[in-house]
Tab-separated table of C-alpha atoms in Angstrom:
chain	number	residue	atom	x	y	z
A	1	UNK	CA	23.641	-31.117	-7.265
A	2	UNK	CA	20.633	-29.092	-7.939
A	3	UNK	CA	17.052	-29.468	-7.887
A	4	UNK	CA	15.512	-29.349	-11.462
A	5	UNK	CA	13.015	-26.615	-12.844
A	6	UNK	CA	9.449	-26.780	-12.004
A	7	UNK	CA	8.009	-26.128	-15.354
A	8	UNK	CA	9.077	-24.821	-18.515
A	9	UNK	CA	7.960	-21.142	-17.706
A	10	UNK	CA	9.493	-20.948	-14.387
A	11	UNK	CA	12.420	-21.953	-16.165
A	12	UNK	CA	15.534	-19.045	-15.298
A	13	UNK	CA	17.127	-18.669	-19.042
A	14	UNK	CA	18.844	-15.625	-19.121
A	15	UNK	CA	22.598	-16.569	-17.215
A	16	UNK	CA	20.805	-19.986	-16.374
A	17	UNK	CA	24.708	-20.645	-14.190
A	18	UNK	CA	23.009	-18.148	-11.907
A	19	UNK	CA	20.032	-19.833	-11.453
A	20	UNK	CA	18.581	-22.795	-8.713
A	21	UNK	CA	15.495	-24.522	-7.922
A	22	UNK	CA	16.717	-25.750	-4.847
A	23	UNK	CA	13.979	-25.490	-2.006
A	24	UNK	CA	16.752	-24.828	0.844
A	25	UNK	CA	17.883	-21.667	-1.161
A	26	UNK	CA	14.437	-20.486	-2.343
A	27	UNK	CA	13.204	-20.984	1.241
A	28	UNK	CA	16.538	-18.883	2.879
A	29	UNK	CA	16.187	-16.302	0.350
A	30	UNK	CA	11.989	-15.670	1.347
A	31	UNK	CA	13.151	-16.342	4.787
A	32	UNK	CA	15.008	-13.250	5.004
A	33	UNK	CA	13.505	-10.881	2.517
A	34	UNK	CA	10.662	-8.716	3.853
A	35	UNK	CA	9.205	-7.262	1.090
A	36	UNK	CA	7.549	-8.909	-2.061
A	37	UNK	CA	6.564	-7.220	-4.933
A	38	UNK	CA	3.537	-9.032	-6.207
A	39	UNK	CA	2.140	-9.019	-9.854
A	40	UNK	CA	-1.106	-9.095	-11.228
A	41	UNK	CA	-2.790	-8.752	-14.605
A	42	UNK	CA	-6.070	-6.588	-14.563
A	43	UNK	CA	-7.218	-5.751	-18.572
A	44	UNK	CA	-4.081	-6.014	-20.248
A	45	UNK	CA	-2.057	-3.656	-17.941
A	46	UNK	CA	0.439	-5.565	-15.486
A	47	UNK	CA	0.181	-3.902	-11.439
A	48	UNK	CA	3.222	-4.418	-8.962
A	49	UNK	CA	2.415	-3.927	-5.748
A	50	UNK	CA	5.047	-4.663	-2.345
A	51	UNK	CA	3.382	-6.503	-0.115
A	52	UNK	CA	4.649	-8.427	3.456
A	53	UNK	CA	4.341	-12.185	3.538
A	54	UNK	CA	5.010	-15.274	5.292
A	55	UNK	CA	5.516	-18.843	4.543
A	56	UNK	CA	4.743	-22.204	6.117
A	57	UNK	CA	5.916	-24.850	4.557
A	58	UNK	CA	5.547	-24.923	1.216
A	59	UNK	CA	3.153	-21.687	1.209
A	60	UNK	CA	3.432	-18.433	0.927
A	61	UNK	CA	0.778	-16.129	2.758
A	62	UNK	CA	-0.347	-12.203	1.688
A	63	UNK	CA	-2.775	-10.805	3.455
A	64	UNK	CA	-4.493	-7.520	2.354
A	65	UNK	CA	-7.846	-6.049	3.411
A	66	UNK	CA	-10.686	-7.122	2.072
A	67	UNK	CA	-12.070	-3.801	0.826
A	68	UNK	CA	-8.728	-3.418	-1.217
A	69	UNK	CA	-8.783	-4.395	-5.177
A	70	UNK	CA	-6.067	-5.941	-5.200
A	71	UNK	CA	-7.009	-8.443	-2.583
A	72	UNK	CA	-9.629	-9.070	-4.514
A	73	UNK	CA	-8.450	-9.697	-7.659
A	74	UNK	CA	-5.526	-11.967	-6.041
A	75	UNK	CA	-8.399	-13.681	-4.394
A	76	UNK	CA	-10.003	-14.812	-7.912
A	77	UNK	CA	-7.579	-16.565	-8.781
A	78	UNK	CA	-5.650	-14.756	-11.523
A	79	UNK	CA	-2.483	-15.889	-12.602
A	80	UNK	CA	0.457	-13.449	-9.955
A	81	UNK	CA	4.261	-13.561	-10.030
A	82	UNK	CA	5.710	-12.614	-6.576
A	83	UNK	CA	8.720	-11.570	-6.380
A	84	UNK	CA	11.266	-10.918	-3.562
A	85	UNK	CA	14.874	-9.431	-4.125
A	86	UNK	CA	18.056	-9.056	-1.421
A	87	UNK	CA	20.475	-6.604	-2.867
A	88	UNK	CA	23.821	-7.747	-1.310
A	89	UNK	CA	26.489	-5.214	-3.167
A	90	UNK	CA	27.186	-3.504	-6.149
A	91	UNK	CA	29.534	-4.629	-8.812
A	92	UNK	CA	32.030	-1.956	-9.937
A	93	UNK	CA	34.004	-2.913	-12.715
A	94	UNK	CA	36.672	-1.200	-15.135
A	95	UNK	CA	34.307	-1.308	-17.789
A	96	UNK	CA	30.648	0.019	-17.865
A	97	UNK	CA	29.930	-2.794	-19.164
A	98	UNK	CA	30.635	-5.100	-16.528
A	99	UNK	CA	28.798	-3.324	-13.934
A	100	UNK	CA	26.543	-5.370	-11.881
A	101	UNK	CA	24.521	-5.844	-8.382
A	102	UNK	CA	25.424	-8.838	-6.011
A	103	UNK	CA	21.492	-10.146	-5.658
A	104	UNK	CA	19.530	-12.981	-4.531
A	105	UNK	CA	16.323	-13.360	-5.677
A	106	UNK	CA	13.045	-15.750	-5.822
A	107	UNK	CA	10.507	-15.574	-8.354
A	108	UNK	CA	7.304	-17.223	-7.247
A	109	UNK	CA	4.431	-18.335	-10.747
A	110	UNK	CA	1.420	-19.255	-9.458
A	111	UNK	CA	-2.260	-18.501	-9.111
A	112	UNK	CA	-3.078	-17.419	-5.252
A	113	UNK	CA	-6.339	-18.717	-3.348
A	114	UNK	CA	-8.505	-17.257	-0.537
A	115	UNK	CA	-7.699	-18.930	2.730
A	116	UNK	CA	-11.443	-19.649	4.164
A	117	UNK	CA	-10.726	-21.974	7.140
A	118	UNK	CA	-10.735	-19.935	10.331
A	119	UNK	CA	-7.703	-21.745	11.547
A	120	UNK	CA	-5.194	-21.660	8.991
A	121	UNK	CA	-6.113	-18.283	8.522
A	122	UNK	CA	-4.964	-17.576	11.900
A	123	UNK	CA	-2.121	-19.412	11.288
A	124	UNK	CA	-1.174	-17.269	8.651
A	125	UNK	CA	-1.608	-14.202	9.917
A	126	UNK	CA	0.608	-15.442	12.916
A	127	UNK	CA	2.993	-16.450	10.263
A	128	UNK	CA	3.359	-12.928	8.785
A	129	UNK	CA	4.091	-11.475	12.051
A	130	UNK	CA	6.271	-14.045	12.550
A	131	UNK	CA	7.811	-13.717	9.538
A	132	UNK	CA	8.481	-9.833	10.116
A	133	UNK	CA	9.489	-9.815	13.763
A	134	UNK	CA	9.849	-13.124	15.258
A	135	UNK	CA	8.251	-14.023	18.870
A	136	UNK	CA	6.327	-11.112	18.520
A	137	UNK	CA	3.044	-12.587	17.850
A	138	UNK	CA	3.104	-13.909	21.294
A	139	UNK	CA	2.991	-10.102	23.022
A	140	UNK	CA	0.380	-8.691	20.917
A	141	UNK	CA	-3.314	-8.864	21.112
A	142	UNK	CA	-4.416	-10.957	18.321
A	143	UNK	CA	-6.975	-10.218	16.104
A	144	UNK	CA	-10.511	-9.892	17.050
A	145	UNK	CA	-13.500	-11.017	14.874
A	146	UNK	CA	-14.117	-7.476	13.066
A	147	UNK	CA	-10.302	-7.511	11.892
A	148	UNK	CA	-10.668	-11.239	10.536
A	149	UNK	CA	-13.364	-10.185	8.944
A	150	UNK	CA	-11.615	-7.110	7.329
A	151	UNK	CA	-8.385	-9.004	6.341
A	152	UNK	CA	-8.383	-11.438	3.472
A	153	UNK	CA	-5.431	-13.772	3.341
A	154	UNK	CA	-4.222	-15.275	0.321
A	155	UNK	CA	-2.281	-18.336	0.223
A	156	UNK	CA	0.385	-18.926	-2.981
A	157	UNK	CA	2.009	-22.697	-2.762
A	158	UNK	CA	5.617	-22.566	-3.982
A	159	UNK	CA	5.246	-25.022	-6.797
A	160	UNK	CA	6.628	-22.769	-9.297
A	161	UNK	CA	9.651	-21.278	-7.861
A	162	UNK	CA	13.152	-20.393	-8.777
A	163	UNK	CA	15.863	-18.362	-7.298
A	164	UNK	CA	18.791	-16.088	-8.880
A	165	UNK	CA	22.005	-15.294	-7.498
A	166	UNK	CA	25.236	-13.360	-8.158
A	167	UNK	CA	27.909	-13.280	-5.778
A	168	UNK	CA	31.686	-12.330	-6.456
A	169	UNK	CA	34.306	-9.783	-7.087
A	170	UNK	CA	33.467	-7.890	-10.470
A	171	UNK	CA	34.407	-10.082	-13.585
A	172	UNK	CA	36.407	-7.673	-16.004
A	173	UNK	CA	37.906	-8.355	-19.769
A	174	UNK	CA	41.470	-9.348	-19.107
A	175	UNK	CA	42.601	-6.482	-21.741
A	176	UNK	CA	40.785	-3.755	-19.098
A	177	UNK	CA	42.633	-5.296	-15.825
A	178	UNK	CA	45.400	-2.803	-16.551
A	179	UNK	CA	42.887	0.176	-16.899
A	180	UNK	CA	43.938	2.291	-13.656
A	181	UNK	CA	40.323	2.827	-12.312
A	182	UNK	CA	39.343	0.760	-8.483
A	183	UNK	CA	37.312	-2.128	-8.585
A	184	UNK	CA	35.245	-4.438	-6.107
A	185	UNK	CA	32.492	-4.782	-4.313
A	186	UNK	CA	30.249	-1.760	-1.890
A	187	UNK	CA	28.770	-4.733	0.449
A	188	UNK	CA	24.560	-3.387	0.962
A	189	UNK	CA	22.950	-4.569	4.047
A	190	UNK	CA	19.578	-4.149	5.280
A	191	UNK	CA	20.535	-2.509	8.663
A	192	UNK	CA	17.900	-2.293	11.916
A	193	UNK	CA	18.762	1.108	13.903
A	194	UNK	CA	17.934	1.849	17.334
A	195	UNK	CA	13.945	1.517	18.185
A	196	UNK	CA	12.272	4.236	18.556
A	197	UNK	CA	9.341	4.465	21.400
A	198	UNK	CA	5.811	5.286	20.264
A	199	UNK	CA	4.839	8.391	21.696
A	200	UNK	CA	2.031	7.078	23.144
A	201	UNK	CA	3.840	3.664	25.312
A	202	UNK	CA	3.375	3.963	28.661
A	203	UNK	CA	6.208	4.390	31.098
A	204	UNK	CA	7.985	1.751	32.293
A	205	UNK	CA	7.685	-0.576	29.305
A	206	UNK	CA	11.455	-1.341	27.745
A	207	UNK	CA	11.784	-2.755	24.171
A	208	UNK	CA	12.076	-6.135	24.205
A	209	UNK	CA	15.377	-7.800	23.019
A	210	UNK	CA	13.927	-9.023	19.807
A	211	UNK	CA	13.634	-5.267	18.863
A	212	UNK	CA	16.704	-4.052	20.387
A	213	UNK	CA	18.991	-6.619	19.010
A	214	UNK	CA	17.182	-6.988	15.405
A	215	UNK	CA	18.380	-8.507	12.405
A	216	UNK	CA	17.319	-10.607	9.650
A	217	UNK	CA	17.884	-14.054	9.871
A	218	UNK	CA	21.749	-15.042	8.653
A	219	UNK	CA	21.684	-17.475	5.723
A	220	UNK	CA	24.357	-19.856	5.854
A	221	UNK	CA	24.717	-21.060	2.304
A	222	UNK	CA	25.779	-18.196	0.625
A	223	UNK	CA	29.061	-19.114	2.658
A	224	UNK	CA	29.141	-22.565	0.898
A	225	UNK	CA	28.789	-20.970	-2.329
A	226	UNK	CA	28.241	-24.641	-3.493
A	227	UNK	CA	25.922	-23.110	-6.397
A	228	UNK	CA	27.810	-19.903	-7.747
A	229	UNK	CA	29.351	-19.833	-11.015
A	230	UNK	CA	31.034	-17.130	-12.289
A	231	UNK	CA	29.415	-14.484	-15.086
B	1	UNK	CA	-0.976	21.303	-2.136
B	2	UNK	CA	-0.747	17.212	-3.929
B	3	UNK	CA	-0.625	17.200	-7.831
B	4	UNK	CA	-4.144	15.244	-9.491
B	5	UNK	CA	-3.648	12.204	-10.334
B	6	UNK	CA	-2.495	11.401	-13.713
B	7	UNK	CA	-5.399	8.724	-14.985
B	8	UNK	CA	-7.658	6.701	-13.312
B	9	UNK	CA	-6.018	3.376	-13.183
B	10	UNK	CA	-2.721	5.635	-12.034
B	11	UNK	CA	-4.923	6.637	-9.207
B	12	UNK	CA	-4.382	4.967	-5.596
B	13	UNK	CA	-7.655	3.697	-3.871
B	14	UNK	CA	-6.564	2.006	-0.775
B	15	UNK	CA	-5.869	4.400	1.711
B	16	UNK	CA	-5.583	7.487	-0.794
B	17	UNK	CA	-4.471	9.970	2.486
B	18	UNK	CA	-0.837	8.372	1.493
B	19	UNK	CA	-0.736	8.739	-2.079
B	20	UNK	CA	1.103	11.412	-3.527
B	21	UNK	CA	1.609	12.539	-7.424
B	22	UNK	CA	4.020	15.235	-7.101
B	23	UNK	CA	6.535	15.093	-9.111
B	24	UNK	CA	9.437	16.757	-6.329
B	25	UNK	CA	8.288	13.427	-4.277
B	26	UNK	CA	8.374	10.671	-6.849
B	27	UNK	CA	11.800	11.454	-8.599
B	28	UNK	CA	13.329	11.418	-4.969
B	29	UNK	CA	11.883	8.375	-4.632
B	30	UNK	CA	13.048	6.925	-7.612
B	31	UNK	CA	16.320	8.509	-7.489
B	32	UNK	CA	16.458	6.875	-3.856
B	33	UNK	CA	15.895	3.616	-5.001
B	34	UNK	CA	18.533	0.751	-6.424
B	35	UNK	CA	16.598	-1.577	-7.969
B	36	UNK	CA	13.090	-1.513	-9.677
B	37	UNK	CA	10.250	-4.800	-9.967
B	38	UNK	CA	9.416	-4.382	-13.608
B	39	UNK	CA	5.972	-6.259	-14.406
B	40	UNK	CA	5.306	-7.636	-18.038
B	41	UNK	CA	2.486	-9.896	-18.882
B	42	UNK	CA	3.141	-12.882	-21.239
B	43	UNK	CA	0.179	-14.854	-22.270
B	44	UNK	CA	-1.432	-13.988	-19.326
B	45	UNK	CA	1.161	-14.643	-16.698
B	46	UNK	CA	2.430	-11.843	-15.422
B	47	UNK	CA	6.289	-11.548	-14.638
B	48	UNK	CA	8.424	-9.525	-12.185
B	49	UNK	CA	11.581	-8.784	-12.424
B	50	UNK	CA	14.350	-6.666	-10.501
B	51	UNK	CA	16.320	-4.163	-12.286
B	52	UNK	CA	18.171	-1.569	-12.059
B	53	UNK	CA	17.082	1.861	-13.903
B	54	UNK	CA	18.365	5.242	-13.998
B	55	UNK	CA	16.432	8.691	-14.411
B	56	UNK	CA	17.166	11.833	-17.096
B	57	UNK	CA	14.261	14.199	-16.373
B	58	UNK	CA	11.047	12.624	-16.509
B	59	UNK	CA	12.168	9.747	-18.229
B	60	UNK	CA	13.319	6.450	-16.667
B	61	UNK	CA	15.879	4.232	-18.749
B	62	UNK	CA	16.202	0.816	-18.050
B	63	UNK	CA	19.059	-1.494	-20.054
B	64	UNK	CA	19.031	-5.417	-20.714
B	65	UNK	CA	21.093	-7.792	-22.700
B	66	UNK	CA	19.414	-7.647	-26.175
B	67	UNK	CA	19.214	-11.367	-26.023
B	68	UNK	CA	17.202	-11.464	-22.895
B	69	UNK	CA	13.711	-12.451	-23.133
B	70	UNK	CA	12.253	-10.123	-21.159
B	71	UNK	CA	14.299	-7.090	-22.649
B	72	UNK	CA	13.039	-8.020	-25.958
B	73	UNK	CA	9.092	-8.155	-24.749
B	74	UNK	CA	10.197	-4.996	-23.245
B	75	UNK	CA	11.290	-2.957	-26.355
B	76	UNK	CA	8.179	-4.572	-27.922
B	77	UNK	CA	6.445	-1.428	-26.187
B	78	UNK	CA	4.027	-3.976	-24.378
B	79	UNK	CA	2.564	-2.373	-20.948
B	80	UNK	CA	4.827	-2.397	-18.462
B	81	UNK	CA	4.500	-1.694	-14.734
B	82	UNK	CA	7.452	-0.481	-12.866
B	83	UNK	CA	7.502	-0.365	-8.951
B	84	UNK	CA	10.114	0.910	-6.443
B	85	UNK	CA	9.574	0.329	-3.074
B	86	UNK	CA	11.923	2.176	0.183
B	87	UNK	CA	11.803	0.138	3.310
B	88	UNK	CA	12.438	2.648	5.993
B	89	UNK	CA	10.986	0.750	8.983
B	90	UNK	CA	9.217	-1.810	10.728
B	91	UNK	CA	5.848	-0.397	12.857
B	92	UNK	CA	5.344	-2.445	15.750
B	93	UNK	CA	1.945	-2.178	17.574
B	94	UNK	CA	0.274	-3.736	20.331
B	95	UNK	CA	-2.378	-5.582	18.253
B	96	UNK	CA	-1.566	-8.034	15.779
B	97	UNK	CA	-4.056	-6.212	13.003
B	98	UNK	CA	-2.321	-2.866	13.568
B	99	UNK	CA	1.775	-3.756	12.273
B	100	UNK	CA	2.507	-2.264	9.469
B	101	UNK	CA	5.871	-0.903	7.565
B	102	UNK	CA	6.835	2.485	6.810
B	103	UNK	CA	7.983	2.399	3.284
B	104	UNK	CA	8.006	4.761	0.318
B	105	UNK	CA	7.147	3.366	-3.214
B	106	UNK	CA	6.480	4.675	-6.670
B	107	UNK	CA	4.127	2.995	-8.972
B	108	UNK	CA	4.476	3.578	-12.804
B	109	UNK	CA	2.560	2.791	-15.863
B	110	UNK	CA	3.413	2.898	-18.793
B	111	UNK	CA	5.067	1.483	-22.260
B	112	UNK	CA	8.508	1.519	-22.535
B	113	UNK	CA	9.690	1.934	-26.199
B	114	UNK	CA	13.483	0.843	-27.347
B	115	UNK	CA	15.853	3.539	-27.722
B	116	UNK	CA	17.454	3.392	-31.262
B	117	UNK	CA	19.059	7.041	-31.410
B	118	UNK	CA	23.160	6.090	-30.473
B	119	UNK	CA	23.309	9.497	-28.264
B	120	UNK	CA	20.513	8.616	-26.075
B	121	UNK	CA	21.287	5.279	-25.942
B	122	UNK	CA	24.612	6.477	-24.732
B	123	UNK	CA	22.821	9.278	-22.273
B	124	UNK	CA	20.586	6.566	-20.690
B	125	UNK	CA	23.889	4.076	-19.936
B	126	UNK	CA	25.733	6.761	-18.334
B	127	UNK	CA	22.552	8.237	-16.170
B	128	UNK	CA	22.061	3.883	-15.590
B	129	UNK	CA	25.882	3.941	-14.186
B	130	UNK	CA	25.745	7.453	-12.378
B	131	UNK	CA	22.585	6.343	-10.615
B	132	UNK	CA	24.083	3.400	-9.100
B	133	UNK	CA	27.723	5.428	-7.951
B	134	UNK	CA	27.444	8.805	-8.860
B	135	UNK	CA	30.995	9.756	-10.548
B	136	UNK	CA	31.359	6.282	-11.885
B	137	UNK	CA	31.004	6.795	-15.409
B	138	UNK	CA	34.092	9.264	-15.808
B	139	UNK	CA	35.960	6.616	-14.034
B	140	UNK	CA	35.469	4.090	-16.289
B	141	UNK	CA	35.923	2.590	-20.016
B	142	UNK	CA	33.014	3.756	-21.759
B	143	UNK	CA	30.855	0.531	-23.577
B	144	UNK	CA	32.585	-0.188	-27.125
B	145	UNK	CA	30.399	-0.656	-30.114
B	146	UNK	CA	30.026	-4.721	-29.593
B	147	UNK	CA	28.845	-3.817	-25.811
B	148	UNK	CA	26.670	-1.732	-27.091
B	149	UNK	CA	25.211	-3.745	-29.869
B	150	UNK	CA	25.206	-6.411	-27.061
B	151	UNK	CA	22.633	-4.116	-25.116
B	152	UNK	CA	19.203	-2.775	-25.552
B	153	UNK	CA	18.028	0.644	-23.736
B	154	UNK	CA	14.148	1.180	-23.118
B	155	UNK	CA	12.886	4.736	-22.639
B	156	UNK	CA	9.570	4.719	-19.644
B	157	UNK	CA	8.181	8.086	-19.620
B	158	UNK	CA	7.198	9.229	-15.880
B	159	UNK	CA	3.974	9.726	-17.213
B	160	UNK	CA	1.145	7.606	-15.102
B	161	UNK	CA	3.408	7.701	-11.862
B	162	UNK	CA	2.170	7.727	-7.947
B	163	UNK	CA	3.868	7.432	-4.473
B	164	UNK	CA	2.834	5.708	-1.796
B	165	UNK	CA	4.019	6.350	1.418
B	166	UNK	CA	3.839	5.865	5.330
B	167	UNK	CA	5.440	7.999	8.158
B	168	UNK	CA	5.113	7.578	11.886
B	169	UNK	CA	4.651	5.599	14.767
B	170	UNK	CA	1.842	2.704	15.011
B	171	UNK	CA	-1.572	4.102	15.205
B	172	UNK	CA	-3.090	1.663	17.776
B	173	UNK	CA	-6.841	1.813	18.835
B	174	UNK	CA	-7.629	3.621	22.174
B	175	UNK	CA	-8.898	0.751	24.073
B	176	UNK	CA	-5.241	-0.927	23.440
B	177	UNK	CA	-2.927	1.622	24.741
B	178	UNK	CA	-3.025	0.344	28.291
B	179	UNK	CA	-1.786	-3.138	27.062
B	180	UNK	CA	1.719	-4.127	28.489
B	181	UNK	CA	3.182	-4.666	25.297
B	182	UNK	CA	6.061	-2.455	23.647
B	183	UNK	CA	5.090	-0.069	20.975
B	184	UNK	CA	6.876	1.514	18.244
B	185	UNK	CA	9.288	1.736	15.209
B	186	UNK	CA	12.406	-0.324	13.877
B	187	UNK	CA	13.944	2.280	11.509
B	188	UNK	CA	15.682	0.102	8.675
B	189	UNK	CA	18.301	1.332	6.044
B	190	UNK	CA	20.194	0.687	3.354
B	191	UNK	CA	23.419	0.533	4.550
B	192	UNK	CA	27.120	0.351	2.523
B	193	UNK	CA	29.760	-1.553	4.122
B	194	UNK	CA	33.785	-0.870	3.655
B	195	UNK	CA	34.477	-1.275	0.010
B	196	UNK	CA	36.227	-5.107	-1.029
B	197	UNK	CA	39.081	-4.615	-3.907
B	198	UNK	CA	38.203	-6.805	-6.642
B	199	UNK	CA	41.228	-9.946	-6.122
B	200	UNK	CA	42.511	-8.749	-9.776
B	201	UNK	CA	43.118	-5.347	-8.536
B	202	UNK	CA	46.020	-4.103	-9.708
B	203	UNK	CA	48.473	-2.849	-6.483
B	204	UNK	CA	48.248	0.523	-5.572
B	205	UNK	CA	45.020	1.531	-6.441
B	206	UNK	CA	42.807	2.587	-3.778
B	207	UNK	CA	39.263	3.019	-4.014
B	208	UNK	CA	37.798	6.979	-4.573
B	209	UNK	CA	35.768	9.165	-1.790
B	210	UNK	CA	32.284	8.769	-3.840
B	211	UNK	CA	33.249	4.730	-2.979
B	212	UNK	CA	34.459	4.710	0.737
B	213	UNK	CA	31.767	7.310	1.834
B	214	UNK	CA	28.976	5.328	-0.420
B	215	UNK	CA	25.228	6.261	0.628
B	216	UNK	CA	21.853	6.788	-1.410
B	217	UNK	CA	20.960	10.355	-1.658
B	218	UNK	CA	19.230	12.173	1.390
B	219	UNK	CA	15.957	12.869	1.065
B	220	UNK	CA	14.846	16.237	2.317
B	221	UNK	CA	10.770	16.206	1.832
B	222	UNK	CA	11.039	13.268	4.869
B	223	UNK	CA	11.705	15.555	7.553
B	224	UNK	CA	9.054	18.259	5.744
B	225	UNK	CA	6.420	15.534	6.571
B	226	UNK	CA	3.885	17.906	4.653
B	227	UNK	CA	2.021	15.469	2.373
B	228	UNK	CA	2.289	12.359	5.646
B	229	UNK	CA	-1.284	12.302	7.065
B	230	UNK	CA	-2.381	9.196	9.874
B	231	UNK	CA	-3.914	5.647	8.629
């Protein structure tokens, strides 16, 4: 039923039942998440940074500017781990114990390589917008050739992926389901308010209804539940 | 009016005007925040993983099964970086290169060391538990001395610690304002929906205030706006 792991180290061993390597989850759970916090070695020390992204296919695209050290020690080539977490709920139990977060999250190994061609570079900077706000690459101006110049975009295939997930009602000893304390779930959502106008628009111009009506995209599966086993 | 920094790899070099290292601003942060990307390097690779932390002063204390493998490279006081990042909205400009998020993060560095005193150990679970629901812990059966065995507790000192942060509407360039295009921001939030009762709840018990009215803390220094300066 599930897709096998890509390597030994991208291997998810700690409550492996949580775990899948399926592409259809990894790519719902990327999909919807808007923030990735990317890691990167420099001297010893580990640096986690949160970065926006976007994927095509089976690619993941950061862009940074190119004056930026990060960037440019992504764009060497250095080993990077990027990761992106959904926090659906939290778990309250009877115990303390049993506490937990409802999650789903991807963890991406992989080394991450300057995008040089001029086109897929575009491409990938559409695909961030994209990814953030979709249609909305098609109302702005795009970038001119000082920004390309100033923006470096990385591109980190999804070779080496895995995804972790815990859904469910909190999973309590039977000898503390008499303990006289509430338990369940607080559901979490990421929640869009109402737009607020720049103070510099011009009169006249309306949000569009991709702002007004914003949401991340729905993933279906977690309905199915096909791959969630208990604790 | 901003604290120095507290090293020179804890100092932030792209776009310093957002970087703060006041102390009143990164414990809100933090205390903000759910879930932490913690950053370990293993032979190189570098690995990034959600999870949740809680704060006593100006240490943080994060807890792990004491079989997990990262937990145990952990509490082998190996350098650690420790990232939590607020998503408070999308920025929406009329060019492409100008989008951006506003977001408030906190970056530590550091080495975590495994707590072996009992009382701390016992300290760092319940400020773990109160940071997630404050009033939990009273409600709750403490761990036993098996749960506890079962779990290790690493000490981070707030030592090497910045903020990062971005206010305010999209700064577009002059010549773009008169583009017919909307402009502005897509506040986002964190957002608790109606408690579920776990299906093994026993009848009769009903879930407490600190549960039905759930929210992160408010933080104040937002609307002060003092240390927010333009791109």
């Amino acid at each position: 039923m599930n897709a096998p792991p890509p390597s030994e180290r991208g291997t998810v061993r700690r409550l492996p039942q949580r775990a899948s390597y399926d592409e259809a989850v990894i790519h719902a759970i990327l999909d919807e998440g808007l923030v990735a916090h990317v890691g990167v070695t420099v001297e010893g020390q580990p640096y986690v940074i949160p970065m926006v992204y976007g994927r095509i296919g089976r690619n993941l695209y950061l862009h940074g500017a190119s004056v930026s050290r990060l960037t440019r020690q992504l764009a060497q080539g250095v080993p990077v781990c990027l990761t992106v977490t959904l926090l659906d709920g939290l778990i309250l139990a009877r115990s303390a114990f049993h506490h937990s977060v409802n999650y789903r999250s991807v963890v991406v190994l992989g080394t991450a390589a300057l995008v040089t061609d001029d086109a897929e570079k575009a491409l990938a900077l559409e695909a961030v917008t994209e990814h953030v706000l979709r249609g909305r690459w098609a109302e702005v101006r795009p970038p001119n050739v000082q920004e390309m110049k100033a923006t470096f975009v990385l591109r980190l295939p999804l070779e080496e992926a895995s995804a972790k997930v815990r859904t469910g009602p909190p999973r309590d000893d039977a000898e503390d389901l008499s303990i006289d304390c509430w338990a369940g779930e607080i559901p979490l959502r990421l929640q869009a308010l109402a737009p607020v106008n720049s103070p510099d628009l011009r009169e006249g111009i309306r949000p569009p209804a991709s702002v007004v009506e914003y949401q991340r995209p729905q993933v279906a599966y977690v309905e199915e539940n096909s791959y969630v086993t208990a604790d």
